[in-house]
mmCIF file of C-alpha atoms in Angstrom:
data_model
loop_
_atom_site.group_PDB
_atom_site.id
_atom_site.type_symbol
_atom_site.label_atom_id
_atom_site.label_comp_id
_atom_site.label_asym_id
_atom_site.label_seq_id
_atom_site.Cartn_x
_atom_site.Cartn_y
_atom_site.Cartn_z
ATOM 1 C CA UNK A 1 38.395 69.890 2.590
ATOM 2 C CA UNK A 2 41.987 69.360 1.298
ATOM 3 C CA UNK A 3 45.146 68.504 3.432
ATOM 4 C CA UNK A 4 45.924 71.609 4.826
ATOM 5 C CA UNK A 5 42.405 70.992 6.956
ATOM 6 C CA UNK A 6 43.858 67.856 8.584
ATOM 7 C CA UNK A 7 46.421 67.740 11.515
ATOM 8 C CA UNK A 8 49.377 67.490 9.618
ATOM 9 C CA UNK A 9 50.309 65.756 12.957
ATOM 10 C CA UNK A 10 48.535 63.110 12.874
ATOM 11 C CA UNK A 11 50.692 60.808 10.807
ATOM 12 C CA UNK A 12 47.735 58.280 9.796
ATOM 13 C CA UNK A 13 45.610 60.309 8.338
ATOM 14 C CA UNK A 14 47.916 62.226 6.657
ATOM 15 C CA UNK A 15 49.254 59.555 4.718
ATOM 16 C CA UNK A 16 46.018 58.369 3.738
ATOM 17 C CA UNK A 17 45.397 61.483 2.169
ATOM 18 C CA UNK A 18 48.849 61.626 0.292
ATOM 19 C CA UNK A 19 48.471 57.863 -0.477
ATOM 20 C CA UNK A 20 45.253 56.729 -0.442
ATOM 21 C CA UNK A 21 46.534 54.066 1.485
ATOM 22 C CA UNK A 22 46.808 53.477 5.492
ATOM 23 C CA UNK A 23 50.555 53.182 5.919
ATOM 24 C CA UNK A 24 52.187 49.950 6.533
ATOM 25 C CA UNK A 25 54.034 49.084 10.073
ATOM 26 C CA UNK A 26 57.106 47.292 10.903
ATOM 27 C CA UNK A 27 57.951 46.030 14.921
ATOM 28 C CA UNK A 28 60.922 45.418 16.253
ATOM 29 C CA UNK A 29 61.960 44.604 20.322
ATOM 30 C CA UNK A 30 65.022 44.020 22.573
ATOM 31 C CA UNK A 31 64.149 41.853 25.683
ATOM 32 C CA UNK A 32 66.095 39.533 27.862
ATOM 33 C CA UNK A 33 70.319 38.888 27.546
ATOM 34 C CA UNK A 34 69.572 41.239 25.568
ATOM 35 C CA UNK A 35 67.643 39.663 22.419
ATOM 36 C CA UNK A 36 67.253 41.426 19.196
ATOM 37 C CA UNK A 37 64.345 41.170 16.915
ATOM 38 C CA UNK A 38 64.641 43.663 14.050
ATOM 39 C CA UNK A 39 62.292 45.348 11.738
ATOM 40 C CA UNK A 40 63.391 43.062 9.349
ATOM 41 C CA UNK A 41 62.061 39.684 11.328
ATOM 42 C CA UNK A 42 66.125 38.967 11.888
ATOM 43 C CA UNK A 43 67.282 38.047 15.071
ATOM 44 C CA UNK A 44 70.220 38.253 16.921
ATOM 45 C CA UNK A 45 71.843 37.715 20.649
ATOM 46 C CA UNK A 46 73.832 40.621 21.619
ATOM 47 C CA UNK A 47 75.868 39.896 24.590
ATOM 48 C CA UNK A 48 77.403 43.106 25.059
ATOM 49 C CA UNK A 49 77.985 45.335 28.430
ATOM 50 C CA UNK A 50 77.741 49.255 28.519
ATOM 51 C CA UNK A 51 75.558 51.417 26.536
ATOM 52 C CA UNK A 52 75.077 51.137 22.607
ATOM 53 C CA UNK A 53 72.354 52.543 20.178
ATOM 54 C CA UNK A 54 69.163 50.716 19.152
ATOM 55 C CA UNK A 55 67.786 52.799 16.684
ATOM 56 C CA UNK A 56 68.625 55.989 14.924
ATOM 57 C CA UNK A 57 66.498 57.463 12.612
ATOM 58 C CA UNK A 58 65.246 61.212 11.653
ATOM 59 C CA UNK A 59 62.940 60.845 14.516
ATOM 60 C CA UNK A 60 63.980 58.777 16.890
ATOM 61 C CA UNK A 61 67.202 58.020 18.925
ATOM 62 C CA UNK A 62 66.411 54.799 21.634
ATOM 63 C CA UNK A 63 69.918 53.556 23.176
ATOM 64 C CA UNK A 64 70.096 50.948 25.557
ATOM 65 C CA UNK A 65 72.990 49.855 28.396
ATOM 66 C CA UNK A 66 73.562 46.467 29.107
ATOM 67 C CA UNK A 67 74.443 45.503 32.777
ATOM 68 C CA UNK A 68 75.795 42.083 34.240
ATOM 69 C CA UNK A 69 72.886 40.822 35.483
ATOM 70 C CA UNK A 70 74.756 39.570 39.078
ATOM 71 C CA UNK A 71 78.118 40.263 40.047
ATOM 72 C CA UNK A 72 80.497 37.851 38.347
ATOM 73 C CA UNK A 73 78.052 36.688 35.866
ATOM 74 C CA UNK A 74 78.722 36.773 32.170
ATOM 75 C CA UNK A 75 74.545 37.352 31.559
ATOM 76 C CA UNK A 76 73.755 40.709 31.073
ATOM 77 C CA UNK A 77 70.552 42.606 30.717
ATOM 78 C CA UNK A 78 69.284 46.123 29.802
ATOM 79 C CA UNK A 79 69.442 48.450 33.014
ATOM 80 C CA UNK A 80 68.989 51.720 31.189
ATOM 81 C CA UNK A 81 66.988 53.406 27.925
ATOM 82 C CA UNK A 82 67.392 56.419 27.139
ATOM 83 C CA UNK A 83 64.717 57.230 24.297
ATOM 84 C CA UNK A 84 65.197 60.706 22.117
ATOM 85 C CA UNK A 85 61.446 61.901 20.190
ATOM 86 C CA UNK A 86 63.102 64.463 17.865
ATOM 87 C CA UNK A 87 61.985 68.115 16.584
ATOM 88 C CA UNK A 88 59.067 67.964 14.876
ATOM 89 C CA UNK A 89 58.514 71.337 13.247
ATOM 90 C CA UNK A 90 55.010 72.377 14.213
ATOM 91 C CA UNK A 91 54.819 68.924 15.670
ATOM 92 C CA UNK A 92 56.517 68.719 18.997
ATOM 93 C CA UNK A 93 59.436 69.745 21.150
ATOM 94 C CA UNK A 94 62.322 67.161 21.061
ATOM 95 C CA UNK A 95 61.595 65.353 24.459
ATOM 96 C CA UNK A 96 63.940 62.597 26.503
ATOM 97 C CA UNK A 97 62.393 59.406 28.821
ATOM 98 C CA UNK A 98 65.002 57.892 30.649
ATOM 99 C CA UNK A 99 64.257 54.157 32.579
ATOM 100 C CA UNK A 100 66.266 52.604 35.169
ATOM 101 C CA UNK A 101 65.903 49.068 36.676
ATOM 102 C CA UNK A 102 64.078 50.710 39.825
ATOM 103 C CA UNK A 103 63.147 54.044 38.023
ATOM 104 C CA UNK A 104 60.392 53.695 35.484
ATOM 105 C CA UNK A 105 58.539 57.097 35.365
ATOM 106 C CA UNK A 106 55.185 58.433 33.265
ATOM 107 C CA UNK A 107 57.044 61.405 32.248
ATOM 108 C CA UNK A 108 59.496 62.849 30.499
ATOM 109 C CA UNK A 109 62.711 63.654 31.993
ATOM 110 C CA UNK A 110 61.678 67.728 31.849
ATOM 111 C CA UNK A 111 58.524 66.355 33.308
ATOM 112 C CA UNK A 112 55.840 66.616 31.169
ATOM 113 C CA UNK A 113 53.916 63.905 29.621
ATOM 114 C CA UNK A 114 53.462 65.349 26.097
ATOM 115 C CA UNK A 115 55.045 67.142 23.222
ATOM 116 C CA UNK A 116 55.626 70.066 24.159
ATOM 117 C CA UNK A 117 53.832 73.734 23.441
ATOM 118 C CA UNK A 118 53.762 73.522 20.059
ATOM 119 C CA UNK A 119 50.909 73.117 17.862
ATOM 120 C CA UNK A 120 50.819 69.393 17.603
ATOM 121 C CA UNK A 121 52.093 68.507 21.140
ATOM 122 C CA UNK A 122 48.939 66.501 21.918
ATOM 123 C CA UNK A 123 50.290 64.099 19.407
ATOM 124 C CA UNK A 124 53.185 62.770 22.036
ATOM 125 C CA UNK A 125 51.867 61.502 25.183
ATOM 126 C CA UNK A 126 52.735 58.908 27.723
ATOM 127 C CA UNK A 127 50.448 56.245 29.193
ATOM 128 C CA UNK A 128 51.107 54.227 32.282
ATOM 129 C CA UNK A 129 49.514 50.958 30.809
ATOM 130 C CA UNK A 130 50.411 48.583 34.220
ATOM 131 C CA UNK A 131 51.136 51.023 37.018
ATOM 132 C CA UNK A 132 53.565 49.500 39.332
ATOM 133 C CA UNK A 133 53.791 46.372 37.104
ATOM 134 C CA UNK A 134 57.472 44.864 36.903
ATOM 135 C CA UNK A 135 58.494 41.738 34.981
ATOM 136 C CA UNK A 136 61.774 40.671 37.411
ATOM 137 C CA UNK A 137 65.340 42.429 36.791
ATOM 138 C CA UNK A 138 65.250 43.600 33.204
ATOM 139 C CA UNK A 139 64.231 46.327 31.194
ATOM 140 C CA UNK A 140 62.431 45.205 27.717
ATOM 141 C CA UNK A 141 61.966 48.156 24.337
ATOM 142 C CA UNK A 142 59.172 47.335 21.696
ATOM 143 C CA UNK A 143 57.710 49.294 18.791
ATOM 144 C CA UNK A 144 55.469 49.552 15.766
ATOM 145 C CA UNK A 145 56.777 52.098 13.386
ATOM 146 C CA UNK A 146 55.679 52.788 10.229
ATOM 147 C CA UNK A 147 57.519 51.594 7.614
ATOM 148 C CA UNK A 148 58.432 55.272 6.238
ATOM 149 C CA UNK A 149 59.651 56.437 9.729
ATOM 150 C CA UNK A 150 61.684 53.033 10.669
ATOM 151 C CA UNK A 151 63.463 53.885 7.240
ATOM 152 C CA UNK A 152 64.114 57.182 7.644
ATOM 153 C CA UNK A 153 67.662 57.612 8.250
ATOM 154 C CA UNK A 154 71.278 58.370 6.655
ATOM 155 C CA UNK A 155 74.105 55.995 6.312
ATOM 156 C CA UNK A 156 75.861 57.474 9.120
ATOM 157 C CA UNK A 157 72.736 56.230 11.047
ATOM 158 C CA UNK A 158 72.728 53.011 9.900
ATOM 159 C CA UNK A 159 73.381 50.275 12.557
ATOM 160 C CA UNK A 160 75.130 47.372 12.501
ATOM 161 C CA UNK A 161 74.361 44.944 15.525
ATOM 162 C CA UNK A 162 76.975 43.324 17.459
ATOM 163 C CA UNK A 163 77.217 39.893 17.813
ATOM 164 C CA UNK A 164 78.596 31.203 30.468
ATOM 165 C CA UNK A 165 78.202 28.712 32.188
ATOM 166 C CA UNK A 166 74.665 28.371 33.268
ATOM 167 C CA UNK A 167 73.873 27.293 36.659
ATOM 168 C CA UNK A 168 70.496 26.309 35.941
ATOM 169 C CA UNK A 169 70.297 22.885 33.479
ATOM 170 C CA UNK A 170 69.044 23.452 30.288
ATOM 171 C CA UNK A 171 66.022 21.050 30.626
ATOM 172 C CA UNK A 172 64.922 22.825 34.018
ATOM 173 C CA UNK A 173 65.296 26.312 32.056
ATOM 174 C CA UNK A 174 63.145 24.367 29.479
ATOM 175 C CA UNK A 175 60.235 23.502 31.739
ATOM 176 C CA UNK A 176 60.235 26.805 32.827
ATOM 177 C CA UNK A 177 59.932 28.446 29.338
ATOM 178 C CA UNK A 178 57.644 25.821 28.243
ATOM 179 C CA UNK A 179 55.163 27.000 31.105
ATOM 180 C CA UNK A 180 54.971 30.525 29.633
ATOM 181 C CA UNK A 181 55.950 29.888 25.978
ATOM 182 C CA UNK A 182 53.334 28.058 23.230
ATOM 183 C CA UNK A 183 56.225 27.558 20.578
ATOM 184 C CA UNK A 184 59.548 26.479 20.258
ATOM 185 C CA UNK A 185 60.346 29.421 18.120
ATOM 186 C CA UNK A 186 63.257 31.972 19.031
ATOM 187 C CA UNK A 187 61.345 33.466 21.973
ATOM 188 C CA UNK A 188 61.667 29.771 23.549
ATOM 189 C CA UNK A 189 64.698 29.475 22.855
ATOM 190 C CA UNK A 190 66.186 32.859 24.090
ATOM 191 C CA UNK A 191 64.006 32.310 27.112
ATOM 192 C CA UNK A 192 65.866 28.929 27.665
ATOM 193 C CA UNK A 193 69.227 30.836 27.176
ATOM 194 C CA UNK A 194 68.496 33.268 29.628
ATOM 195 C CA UNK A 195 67.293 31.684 31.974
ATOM 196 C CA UNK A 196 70.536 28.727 31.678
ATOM 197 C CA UNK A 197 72.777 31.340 31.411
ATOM 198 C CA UNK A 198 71.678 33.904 34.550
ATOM 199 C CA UNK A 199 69.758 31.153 37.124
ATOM 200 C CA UNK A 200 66.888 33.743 36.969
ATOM 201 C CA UNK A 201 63.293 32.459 36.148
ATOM 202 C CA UNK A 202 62.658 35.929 35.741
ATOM 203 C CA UNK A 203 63.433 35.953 32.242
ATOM 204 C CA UNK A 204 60.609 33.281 31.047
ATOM 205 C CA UNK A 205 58.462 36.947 31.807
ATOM 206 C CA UNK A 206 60.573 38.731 29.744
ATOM 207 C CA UNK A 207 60.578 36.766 26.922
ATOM 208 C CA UNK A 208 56.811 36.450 27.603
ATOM 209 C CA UNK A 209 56.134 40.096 27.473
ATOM 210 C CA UNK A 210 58.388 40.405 23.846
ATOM 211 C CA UNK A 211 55.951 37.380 22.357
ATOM 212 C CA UNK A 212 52.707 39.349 23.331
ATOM 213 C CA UNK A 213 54.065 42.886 22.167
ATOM 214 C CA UNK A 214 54.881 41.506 18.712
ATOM 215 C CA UNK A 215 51.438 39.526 18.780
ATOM 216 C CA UNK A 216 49.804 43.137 19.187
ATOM 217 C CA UNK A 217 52.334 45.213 16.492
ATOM 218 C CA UNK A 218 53.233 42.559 14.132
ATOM 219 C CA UNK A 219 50.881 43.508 11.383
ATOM 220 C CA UNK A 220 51.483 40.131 9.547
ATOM 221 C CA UNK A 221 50.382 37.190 12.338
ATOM 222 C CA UNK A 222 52.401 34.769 10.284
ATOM 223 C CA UNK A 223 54.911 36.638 11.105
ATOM 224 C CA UNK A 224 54.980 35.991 14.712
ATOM 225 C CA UNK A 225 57.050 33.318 15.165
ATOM 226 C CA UNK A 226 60.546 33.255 14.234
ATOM 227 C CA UNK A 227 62.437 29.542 13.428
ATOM 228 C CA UNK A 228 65.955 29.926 12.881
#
């Protein structure tokens, strides 16, 4: 019945009709000390403390702060996102969720759990998927984006990521990991890193929870696991 018929909100199906192709998806994730993996299947180790950006695009704004993860250790994990869905037009209302180590809410931060009033508000919505479900002392981000909106930015929003003594040895932190990890890949081996570098199993979960999430976004399964 021509374009105009379709929610123009409902990104999907609106590209199909422009296209006459599904779009294609990208993921990318920041778990653990914190560990990077972009949407370009790089990875990186950011040991960094206070709060920097994550992503920045014409849509979204996710930053993240980085916290020791005890007091005189040089680990540090994320204790804070702050997550920015942007104007929309007819879409939605820009809307803010903000997470803290002990404050995880199902709302926004105005406290509504969608979009907004406008037209296409049902299209932003937040679901509790494990209520009451915590993996230890750490905040984790994932997300599949489509490859149009993950590209979507200027070059002033182009990011550039940054770049201890453990008291845990390396081959205990390695049993650990090995109990929750299949592979040896970079998930492993961040795991083993955390866990060295902090003394908190914890972080085999974490690391855990950023294999699965990429297992369910990743839209190439070769792509899963990262050797480098």
């Amino acid at each position: 019945h021509g374009f105009e018929s379709l929610d123009v909100c409902d990104y999907e199906r609106s590209f199909l009709y422009k296209h006459g192709r599904p779009p294609g998806f990208q993921h990318c994730a920041a778990f653990g000390d914190p560990h990077i993996r972009t949407f370009h299947d790089d990875f990186h180790t950011c040991r960094v403390e206070g709060s920097w950006p994550l992503l920045d695009n014409d849509y979204l704004f996710v930053q993240a702060t980085s916290s020791p993860v005890a007091k005189g250790s040089n680990a540090t994990v994320t204790s804070k996102l702050t997550i920015i869905f942007k104007n929309m037009k007819e879409c939605i209302d820009q809307k803010v969720y903000q997470a803290e180590l002990d404050n995880v809410p199902a709302a926004f931060q105005d406290g509504s759990v969608n979009g907004g009033a406008r037209p296409g508000g049902s299209s932003l919505a937040i679901w509790e998927r494990s209520p009451g479900r915590h993996a230890g002392r750490q905040l984790s981000f994932s997300i599949r984006a489509a490859e149009e909106v993950a590209g979507a930015f200027t070059e002033e929003q182009d990011l550039q990521l940054p770049r201890g003594r453990g008291r845990v040895p390396a081959e205990t932190a390695r049993a650990l990991c090995r109990e929750m990890l299949p592979v040896e890949d970079v998930y492993f081996q961040s795991c083993v890193f955390d866990v060295v570098t902090s003394g908190d199993a914890n972080f085999t979960m974490a690391a855990r929870g950023a294999l699965e999430d990429a297992r369910l976004f990743l839209p190439d399964a070769e792509k899963l696991h990262i050797f480098q």
